[in-house]
GROMACS .gro file of N, CA, C and O in nm:
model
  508
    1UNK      N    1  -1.054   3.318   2.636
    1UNK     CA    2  -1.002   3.184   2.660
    1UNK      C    3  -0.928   3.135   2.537
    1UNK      O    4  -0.987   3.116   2.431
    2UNK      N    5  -0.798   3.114   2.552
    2UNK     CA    6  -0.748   3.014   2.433
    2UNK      C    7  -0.777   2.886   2.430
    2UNK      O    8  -0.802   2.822   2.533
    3UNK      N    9  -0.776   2.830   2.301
    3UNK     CA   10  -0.800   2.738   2.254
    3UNK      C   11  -0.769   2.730   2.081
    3UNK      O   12  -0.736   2.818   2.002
    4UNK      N   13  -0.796   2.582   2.064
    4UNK     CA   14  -0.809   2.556   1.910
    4UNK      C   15  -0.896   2.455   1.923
    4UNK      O   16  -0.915   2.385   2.023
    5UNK      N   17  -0.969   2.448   1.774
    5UNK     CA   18  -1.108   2.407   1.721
    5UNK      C   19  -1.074   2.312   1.625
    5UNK      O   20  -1.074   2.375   1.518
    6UNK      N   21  -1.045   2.191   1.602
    6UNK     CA   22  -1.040   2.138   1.470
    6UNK      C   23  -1.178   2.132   1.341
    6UNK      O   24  -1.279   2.164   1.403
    7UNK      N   25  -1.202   2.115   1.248
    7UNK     CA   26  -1.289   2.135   1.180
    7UNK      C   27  -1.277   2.070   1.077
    7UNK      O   28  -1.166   2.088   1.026
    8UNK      N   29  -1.406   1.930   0.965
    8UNK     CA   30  -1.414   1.975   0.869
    8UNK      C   31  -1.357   1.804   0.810
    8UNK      O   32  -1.312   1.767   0.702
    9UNK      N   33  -1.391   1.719   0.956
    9UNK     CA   34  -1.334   1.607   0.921
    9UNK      C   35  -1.493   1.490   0.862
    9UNK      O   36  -1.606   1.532   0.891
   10UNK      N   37  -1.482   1.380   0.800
   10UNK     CA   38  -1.558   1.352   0.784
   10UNK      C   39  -1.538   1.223   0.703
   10UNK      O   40  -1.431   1.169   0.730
   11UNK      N   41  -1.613   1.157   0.610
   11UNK     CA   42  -1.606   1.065   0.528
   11UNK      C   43  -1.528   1.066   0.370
   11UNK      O   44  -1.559   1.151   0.287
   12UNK      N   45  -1.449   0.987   0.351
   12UNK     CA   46  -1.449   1.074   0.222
   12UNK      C   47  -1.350   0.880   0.156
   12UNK      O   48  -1.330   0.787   0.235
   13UNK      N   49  -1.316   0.878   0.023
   13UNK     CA   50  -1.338   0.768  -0.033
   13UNK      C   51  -1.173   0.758  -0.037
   13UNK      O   52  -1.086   0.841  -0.011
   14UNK      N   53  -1.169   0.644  -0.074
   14UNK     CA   54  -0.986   0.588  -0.083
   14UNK      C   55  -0.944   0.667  -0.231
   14UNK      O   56  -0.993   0.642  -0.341
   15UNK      N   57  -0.827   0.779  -0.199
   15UNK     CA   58  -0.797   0.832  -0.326
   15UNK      C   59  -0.867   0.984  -0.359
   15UNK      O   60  -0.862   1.051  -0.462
   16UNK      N   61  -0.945   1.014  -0.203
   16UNK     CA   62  -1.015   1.115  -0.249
   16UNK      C   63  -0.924   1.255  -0.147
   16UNK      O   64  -0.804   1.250  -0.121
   17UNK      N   65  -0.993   1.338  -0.115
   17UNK     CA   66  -0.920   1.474  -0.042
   17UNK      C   67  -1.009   1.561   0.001
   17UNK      O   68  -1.116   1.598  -0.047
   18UNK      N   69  -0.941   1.596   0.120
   18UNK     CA   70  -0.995   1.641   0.281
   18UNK      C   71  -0.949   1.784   0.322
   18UNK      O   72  -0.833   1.784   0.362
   19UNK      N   73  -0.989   1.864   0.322
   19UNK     CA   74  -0.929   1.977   0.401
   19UNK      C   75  -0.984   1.939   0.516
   19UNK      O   76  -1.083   1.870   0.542
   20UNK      N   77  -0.876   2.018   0.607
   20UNK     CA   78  -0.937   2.027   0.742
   20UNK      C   79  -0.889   2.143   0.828
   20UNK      O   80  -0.769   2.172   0.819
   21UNK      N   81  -0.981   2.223   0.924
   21UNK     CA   82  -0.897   2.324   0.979
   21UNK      C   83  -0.876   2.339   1.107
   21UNK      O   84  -0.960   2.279   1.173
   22UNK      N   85  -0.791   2.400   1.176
   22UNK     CA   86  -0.762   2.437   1.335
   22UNK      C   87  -0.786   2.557   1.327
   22UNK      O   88  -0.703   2.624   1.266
   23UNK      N   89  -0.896   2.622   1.381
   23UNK     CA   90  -0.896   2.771   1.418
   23UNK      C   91  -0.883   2.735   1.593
   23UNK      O   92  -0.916   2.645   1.670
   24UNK      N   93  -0.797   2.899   1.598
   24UNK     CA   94  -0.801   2.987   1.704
   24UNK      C   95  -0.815   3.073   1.752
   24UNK      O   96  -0.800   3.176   1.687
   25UNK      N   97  -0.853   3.083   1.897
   25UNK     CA   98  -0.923   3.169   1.953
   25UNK      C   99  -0.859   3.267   2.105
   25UNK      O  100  -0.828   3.205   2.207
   26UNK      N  101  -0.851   3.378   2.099
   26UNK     CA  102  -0.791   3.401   2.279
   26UNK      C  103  -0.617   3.445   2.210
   26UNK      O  104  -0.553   3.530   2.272
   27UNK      N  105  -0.557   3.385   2.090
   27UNK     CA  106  -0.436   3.428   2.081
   27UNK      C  107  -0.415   3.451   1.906
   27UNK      O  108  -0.519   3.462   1.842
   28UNK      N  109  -0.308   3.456   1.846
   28UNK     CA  110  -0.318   3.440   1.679
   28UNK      C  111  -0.185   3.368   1.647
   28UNK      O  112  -0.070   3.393   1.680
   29UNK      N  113  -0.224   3.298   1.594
   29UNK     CA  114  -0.161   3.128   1.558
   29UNK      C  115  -0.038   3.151   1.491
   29UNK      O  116   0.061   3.080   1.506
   30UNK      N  117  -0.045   3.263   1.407
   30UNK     CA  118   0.033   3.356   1.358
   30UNK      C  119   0.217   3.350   1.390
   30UNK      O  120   0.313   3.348   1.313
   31UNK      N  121   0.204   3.349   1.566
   31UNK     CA  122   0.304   3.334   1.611
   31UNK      C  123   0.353   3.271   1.661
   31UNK      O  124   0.443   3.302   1.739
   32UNK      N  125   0.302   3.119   1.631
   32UNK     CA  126   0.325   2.989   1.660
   32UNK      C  127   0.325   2.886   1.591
   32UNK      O  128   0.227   2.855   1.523
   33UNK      N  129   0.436   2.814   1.595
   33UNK     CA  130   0.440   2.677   1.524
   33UNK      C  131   0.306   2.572   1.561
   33UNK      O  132   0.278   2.537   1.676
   34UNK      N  133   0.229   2.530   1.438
   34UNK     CA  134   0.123   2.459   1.484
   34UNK      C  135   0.144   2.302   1.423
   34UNK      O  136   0.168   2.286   1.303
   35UNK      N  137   0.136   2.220   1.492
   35UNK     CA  138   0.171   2.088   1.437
   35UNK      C  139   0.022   2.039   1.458
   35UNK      O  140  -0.058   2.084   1.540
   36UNK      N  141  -0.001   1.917   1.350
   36UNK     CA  142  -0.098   1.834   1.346
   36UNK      C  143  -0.057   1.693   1.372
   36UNK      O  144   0.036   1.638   1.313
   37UNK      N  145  -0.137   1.633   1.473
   37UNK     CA  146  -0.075   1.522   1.501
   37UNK      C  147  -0.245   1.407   1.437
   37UNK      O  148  -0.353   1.452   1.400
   38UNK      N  149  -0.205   1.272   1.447
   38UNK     CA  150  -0.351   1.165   1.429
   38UNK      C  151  -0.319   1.065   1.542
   38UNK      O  152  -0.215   1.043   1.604
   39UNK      N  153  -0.443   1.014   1.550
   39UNK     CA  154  -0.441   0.884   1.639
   39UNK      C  155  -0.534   0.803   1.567
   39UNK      O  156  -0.648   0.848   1.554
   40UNK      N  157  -0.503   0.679   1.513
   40UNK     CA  158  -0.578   0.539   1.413
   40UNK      C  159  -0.618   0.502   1.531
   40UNK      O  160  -0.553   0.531   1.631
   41UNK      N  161  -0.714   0.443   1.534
   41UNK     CA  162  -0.796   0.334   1.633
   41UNK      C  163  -0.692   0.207   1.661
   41UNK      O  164  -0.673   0.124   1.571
   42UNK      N  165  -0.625   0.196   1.792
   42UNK     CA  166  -0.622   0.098   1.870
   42UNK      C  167  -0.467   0.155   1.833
   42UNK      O  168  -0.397   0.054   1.826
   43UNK      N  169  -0.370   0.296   1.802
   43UNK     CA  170  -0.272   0.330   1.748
   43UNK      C  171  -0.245   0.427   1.851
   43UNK      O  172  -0.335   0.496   1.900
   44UNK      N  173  -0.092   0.437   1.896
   44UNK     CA  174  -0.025   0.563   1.918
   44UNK      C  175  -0.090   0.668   1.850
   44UNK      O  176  -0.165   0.648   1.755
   45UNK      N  177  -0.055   0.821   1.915
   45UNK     CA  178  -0.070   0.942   1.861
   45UNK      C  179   0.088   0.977   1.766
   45UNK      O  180   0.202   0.980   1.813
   46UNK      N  181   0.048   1.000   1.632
   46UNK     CA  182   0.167   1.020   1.600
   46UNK      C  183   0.157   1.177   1.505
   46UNK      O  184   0.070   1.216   1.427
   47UNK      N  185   0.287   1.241   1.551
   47UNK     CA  186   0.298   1.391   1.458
   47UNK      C  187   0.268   1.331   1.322
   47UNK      O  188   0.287   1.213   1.292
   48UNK      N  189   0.218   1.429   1.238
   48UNK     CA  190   0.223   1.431   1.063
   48UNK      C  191   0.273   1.570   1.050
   48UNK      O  192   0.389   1.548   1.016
   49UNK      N  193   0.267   1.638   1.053
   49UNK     CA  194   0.309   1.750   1.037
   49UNK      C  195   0.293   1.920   1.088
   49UNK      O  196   0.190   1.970   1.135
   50UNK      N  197   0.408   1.982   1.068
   50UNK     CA  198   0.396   2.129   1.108
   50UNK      C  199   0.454   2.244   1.069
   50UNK      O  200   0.571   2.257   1.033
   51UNK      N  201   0.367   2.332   1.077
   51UNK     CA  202   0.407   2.521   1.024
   51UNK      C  203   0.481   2.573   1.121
   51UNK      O  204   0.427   2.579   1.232
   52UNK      N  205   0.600   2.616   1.109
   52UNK     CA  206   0.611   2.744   1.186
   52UNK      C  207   0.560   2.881   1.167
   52UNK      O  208   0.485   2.914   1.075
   53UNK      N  209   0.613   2.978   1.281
   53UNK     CA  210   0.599   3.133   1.258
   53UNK      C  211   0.628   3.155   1.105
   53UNK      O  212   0.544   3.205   1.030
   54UNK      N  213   0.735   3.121   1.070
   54UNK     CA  214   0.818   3.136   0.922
   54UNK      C  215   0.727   3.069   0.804
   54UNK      O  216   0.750   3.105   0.688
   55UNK      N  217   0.641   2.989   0.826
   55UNK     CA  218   0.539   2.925   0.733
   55UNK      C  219   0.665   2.799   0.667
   55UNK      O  220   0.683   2.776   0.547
   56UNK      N  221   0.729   2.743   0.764
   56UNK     CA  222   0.819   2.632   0.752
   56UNK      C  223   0.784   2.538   0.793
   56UNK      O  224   0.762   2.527   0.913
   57UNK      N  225   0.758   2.384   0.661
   57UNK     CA  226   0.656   2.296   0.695
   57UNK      C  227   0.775   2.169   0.737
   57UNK      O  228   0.879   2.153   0.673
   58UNK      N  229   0.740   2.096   0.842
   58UNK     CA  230   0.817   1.975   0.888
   58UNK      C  231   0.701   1.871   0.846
   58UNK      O  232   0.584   1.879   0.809
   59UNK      N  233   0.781   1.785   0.868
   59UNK     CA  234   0.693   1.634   0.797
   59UNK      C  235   0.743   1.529   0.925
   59UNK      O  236   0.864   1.510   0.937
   60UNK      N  237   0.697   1.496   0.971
   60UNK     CA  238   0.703   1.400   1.099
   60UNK      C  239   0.655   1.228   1.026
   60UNK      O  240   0.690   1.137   1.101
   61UNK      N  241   0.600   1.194   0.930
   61UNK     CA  242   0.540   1.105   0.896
   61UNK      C  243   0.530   1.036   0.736
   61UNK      O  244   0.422   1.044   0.678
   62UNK      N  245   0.615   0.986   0.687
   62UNK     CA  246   0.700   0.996   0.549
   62UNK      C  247   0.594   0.946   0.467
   62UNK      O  248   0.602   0.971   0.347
   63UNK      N  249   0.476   0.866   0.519
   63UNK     CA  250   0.379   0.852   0.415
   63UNK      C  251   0.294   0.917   0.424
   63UNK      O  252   0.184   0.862   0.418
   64UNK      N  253   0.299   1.047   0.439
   64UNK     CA  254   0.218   1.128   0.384
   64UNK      C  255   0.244   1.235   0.286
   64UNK      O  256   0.181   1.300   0.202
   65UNK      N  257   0.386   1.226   0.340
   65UNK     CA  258   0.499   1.326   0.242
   65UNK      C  259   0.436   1.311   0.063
   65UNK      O  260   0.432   1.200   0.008
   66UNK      N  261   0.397   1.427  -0.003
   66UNK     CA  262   0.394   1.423  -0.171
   66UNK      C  263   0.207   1.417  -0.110
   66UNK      O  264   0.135   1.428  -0.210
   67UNK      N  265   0.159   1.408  -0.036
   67UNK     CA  266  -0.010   1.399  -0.012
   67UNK      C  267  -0.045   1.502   0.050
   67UNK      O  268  -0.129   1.582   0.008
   68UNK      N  269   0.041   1.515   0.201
   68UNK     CA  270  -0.066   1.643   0.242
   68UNK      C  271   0.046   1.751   0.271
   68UNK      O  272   0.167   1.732   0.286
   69UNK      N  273  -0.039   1.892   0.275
   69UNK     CA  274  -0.014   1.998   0.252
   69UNK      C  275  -0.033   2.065   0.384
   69UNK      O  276  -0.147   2.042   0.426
   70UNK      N  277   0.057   2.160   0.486
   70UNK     CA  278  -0.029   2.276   0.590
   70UNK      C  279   0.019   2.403   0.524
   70UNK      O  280   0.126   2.418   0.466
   71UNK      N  281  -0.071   2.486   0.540
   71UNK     CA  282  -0.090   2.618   0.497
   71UNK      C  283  -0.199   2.716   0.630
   71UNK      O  284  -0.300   2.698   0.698
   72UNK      N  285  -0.095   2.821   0.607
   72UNK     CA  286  -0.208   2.954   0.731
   72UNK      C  287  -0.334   3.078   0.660
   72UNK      O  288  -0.343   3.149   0.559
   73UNK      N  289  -0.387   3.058   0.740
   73UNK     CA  290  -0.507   3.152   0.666
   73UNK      C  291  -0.535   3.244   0.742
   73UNK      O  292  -0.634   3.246   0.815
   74UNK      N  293  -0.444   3.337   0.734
   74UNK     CA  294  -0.419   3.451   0.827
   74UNK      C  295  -0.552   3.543   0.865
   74UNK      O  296  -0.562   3.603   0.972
   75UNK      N  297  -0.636   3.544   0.779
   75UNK     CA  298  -0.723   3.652   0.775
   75UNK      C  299  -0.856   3.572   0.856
   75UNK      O  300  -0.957   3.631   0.895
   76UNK      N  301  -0.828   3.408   0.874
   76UNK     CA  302  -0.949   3.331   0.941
   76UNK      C  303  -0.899   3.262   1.074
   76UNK      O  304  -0.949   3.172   1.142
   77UNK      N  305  -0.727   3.369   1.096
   77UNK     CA  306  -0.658   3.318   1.247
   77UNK      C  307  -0.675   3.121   1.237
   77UNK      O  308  -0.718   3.049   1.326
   78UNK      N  309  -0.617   3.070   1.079
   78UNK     CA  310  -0.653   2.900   1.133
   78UNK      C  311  -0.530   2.842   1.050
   78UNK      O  312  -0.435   2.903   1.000
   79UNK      N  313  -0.553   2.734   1.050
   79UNK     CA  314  -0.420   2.692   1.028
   79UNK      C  315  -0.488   2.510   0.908
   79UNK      O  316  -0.543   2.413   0.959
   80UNK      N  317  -0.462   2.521   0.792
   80UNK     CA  318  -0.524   2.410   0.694
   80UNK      C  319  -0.430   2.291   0.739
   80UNK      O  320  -0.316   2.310   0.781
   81UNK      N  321  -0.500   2.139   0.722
   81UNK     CA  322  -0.465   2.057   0.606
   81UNK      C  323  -0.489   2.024   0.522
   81UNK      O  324  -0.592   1.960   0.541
   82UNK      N  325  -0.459   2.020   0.399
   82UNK     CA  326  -0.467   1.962   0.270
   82UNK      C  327  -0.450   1.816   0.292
   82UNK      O  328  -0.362   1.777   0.369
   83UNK      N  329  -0.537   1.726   0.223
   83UNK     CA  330  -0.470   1.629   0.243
   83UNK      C  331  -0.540   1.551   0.093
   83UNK      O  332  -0.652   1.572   0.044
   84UNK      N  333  -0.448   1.472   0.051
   84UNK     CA  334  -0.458   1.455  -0.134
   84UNK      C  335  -0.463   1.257  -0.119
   84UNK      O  336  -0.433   1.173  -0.035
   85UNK      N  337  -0.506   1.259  -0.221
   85UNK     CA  338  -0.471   1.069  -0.263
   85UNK      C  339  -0.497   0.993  -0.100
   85UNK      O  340  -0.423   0.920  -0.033
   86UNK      N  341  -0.623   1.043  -0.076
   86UNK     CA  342  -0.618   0.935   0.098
   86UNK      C  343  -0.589   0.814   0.063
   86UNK      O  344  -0.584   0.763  -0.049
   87UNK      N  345  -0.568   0.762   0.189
   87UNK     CA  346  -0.543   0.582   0.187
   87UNK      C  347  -0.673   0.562   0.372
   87UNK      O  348  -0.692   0.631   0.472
   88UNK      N  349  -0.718   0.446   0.327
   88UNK     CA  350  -0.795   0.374   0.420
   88UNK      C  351  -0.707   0.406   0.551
   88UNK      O  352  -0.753   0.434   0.662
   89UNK      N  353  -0.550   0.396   0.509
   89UNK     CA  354  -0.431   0.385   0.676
   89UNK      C  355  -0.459   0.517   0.729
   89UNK      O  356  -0.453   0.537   0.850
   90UNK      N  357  -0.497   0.631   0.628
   90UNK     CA  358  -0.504   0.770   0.678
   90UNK      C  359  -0.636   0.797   0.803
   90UNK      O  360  -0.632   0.892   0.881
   91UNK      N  361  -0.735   0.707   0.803
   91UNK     CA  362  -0.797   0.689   0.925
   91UNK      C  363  -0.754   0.759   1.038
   91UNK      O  364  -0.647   0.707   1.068
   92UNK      N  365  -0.776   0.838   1.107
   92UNK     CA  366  -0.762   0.889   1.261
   92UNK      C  367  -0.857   1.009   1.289
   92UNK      O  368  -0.935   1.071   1.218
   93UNK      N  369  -0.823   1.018   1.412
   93UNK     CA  370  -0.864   1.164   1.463
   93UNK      C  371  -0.721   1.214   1.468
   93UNK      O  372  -0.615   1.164   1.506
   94UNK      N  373  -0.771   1.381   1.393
   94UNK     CA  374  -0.630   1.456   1.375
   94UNK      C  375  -0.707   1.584   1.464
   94UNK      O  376  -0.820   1.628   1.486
   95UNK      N  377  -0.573   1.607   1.496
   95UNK     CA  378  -0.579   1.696   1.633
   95UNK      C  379  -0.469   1.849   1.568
   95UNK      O  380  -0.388   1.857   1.477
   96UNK      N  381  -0.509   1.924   1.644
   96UNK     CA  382  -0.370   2.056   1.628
   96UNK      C  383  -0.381   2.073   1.779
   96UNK      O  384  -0.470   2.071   1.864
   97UNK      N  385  -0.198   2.096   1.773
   97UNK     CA  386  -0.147   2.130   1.890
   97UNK      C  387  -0.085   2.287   1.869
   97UNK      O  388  -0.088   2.347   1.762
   98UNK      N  389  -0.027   2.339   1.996
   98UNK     CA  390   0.078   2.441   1.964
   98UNK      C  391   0.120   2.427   2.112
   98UNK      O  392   0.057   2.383   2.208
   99UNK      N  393   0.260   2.483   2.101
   99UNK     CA  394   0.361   2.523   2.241
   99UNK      C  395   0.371   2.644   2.231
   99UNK      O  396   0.448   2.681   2.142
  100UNK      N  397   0.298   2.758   2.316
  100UNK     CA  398   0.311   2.867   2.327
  100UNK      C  399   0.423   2.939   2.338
  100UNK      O  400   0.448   3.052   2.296
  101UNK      N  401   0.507   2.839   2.415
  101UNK     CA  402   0.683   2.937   2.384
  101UNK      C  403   0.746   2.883   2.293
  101UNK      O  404   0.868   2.880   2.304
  102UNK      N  405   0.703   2.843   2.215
  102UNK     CA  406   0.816   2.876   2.044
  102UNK      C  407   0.762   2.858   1.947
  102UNK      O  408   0.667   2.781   1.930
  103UNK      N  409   0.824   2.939   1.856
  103UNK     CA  410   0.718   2.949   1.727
  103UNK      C  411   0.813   2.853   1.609
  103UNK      O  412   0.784   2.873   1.491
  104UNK      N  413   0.900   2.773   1.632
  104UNK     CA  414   0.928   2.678   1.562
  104UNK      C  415   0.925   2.529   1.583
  104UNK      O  416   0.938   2.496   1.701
  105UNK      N  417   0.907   2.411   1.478
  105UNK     CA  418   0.856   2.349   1.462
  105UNK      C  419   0.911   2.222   1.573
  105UNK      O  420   0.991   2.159   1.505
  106UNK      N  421   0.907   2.181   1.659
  106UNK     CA  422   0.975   2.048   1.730
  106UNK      C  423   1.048   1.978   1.662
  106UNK      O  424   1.027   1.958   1.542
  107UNK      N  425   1.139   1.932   1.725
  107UNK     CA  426   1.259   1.785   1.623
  107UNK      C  427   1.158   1.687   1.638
  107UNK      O  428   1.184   1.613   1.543
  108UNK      N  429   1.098   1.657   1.672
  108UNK     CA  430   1.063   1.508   1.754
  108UNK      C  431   0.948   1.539   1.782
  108UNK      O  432   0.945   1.608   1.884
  109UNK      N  433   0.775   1.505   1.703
  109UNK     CA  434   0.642   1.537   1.754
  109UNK      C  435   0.606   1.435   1.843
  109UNK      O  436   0.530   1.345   1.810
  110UNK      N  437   0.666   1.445   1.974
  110UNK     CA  438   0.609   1.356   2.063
  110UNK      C  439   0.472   1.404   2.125
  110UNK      O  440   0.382   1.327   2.158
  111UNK      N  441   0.469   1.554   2.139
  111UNK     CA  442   0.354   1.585   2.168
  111UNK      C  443   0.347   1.676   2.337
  111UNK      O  444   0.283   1.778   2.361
  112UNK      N  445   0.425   1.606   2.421
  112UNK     CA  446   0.436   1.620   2.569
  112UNK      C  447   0.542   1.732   2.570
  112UNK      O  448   0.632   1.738   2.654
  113UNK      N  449   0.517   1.844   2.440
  113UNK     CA  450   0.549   1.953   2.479
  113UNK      C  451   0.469   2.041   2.438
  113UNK      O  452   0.515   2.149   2.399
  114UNK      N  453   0.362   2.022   2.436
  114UNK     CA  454   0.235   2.119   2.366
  114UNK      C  455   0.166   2.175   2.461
  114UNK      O  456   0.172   2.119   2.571
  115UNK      N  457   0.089   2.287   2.451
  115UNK     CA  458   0.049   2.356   2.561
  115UNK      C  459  -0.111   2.324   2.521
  115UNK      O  460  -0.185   2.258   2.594
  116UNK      N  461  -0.139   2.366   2.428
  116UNK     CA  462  -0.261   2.362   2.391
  116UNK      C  463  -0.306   2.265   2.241
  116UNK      O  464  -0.243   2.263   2.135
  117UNK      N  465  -0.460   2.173   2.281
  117UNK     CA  466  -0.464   2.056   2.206
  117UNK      C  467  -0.638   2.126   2.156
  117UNK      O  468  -0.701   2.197   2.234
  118UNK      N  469  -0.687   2.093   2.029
  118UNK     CA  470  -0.796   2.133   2.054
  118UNK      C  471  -0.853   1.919   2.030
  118UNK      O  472  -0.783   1.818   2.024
  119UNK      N  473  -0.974   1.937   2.024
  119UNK     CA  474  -1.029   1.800   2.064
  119UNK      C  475  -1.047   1.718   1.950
  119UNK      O  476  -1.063   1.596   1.945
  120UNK      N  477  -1.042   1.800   1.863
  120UNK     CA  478  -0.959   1.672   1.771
  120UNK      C  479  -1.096   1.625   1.656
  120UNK      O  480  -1.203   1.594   1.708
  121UNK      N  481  -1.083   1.624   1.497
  121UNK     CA  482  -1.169   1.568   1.388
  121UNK      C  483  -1.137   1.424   1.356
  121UNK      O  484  -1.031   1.364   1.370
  122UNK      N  485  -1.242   1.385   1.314
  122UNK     CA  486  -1.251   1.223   1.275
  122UNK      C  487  -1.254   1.215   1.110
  122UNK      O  488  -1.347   1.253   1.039
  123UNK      N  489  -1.178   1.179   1.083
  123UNK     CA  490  -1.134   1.164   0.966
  123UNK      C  491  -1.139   0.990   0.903
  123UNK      O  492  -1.063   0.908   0.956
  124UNK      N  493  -1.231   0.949   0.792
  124UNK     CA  494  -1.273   0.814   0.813
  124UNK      C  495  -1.238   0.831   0.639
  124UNK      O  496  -1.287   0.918   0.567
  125UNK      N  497  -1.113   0.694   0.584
  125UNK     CA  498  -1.132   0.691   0.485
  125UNK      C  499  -1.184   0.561   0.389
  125UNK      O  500  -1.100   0.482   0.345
  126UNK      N  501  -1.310   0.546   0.365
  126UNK     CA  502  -1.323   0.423   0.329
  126UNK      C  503  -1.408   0.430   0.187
  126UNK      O  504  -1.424   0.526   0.112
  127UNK      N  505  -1.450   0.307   0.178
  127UNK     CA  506  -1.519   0.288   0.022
  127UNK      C  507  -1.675   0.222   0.109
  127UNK      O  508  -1.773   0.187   0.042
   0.00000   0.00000   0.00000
C-alpha cells in the first residue's frame, strides 16, 4: 500500500528548531517531487515548500525562506524538514504530499494536484 507518514512534530519554543519527516512506503520518494504543505488553526492550507527528483528546492512561502530547509534521506526512503528560528505564526499541521506523475516541483502549491497526502504532524510553537 502506498502512502506517506509524517513524523516528529511536537512542541518546541519561539526561536527554537524542528525536524520533521515524511517517510514512504509501497513506492520510493526518490522519484518524486515531494512538497510540504501547513494548515494554522482557523487558516487555509498553504504550500511551504518542495524537492524534486533533481533534489530542487521551491519555496512557496517567503517567510520561511533563510529558516527552513527540505532535504532526502535516501537510505530511510523519507523526505526532511529542517526548520530553524521558529516563530509562534509557524504553528500548523504540516502535511507531505506527492503527484505520482511528475517528479518536479508544481508552479502553484495549491495542492488539488496531489495524489497522495499522509495525515499530517502538529507542530506547536510557543513559550
Amino acid at each position: 500500500q502506498m502512502q506517506l507518514v509524517e513524523s516528529g512534530g511536537g512542541l518546541v519554543q519561539p526561536g527554537g528548531s524542528m525536524r520533521i519527516s515524511c517517510a514512504g512506503s509501497g513506492f520510493i520518494l526518490d522519484y518524486h517531487a515531494i512538497t510540504w504543505f501547513r494548515q494554522a488553526p482557523g487558516k487555509e492550507r498553504e504550500g511551504v515548500l518542495c524537492i524534486s527528483s533533481s533534489d530542487t528546492t521551491t519555496y512557496y512561502t517567503d517567510s520561511v525562506k533563510g529558516r527552513f530547509t527540505i532535504s532526502r534521506v535516501k537510505s530511510k526512503n523519507a523526505v526532511y524538514l529542517q526548520m530553524n528560528s521558529l516563530k509562534p505564526e509557524d504553528t500548523a499541521v504540516y502535511y507531505c504530499a506527492t503527484d505520482l506523475r511528475d517528479n518536479i516541483c508544481p508552479v502553484l502549491a495549491s495542492g488539488v494536484d496531489m495524489d497522495y497526502w499522509g495525515k499530517g504532524t502538529l507542530v506547536t510553537v510557543s513559550s
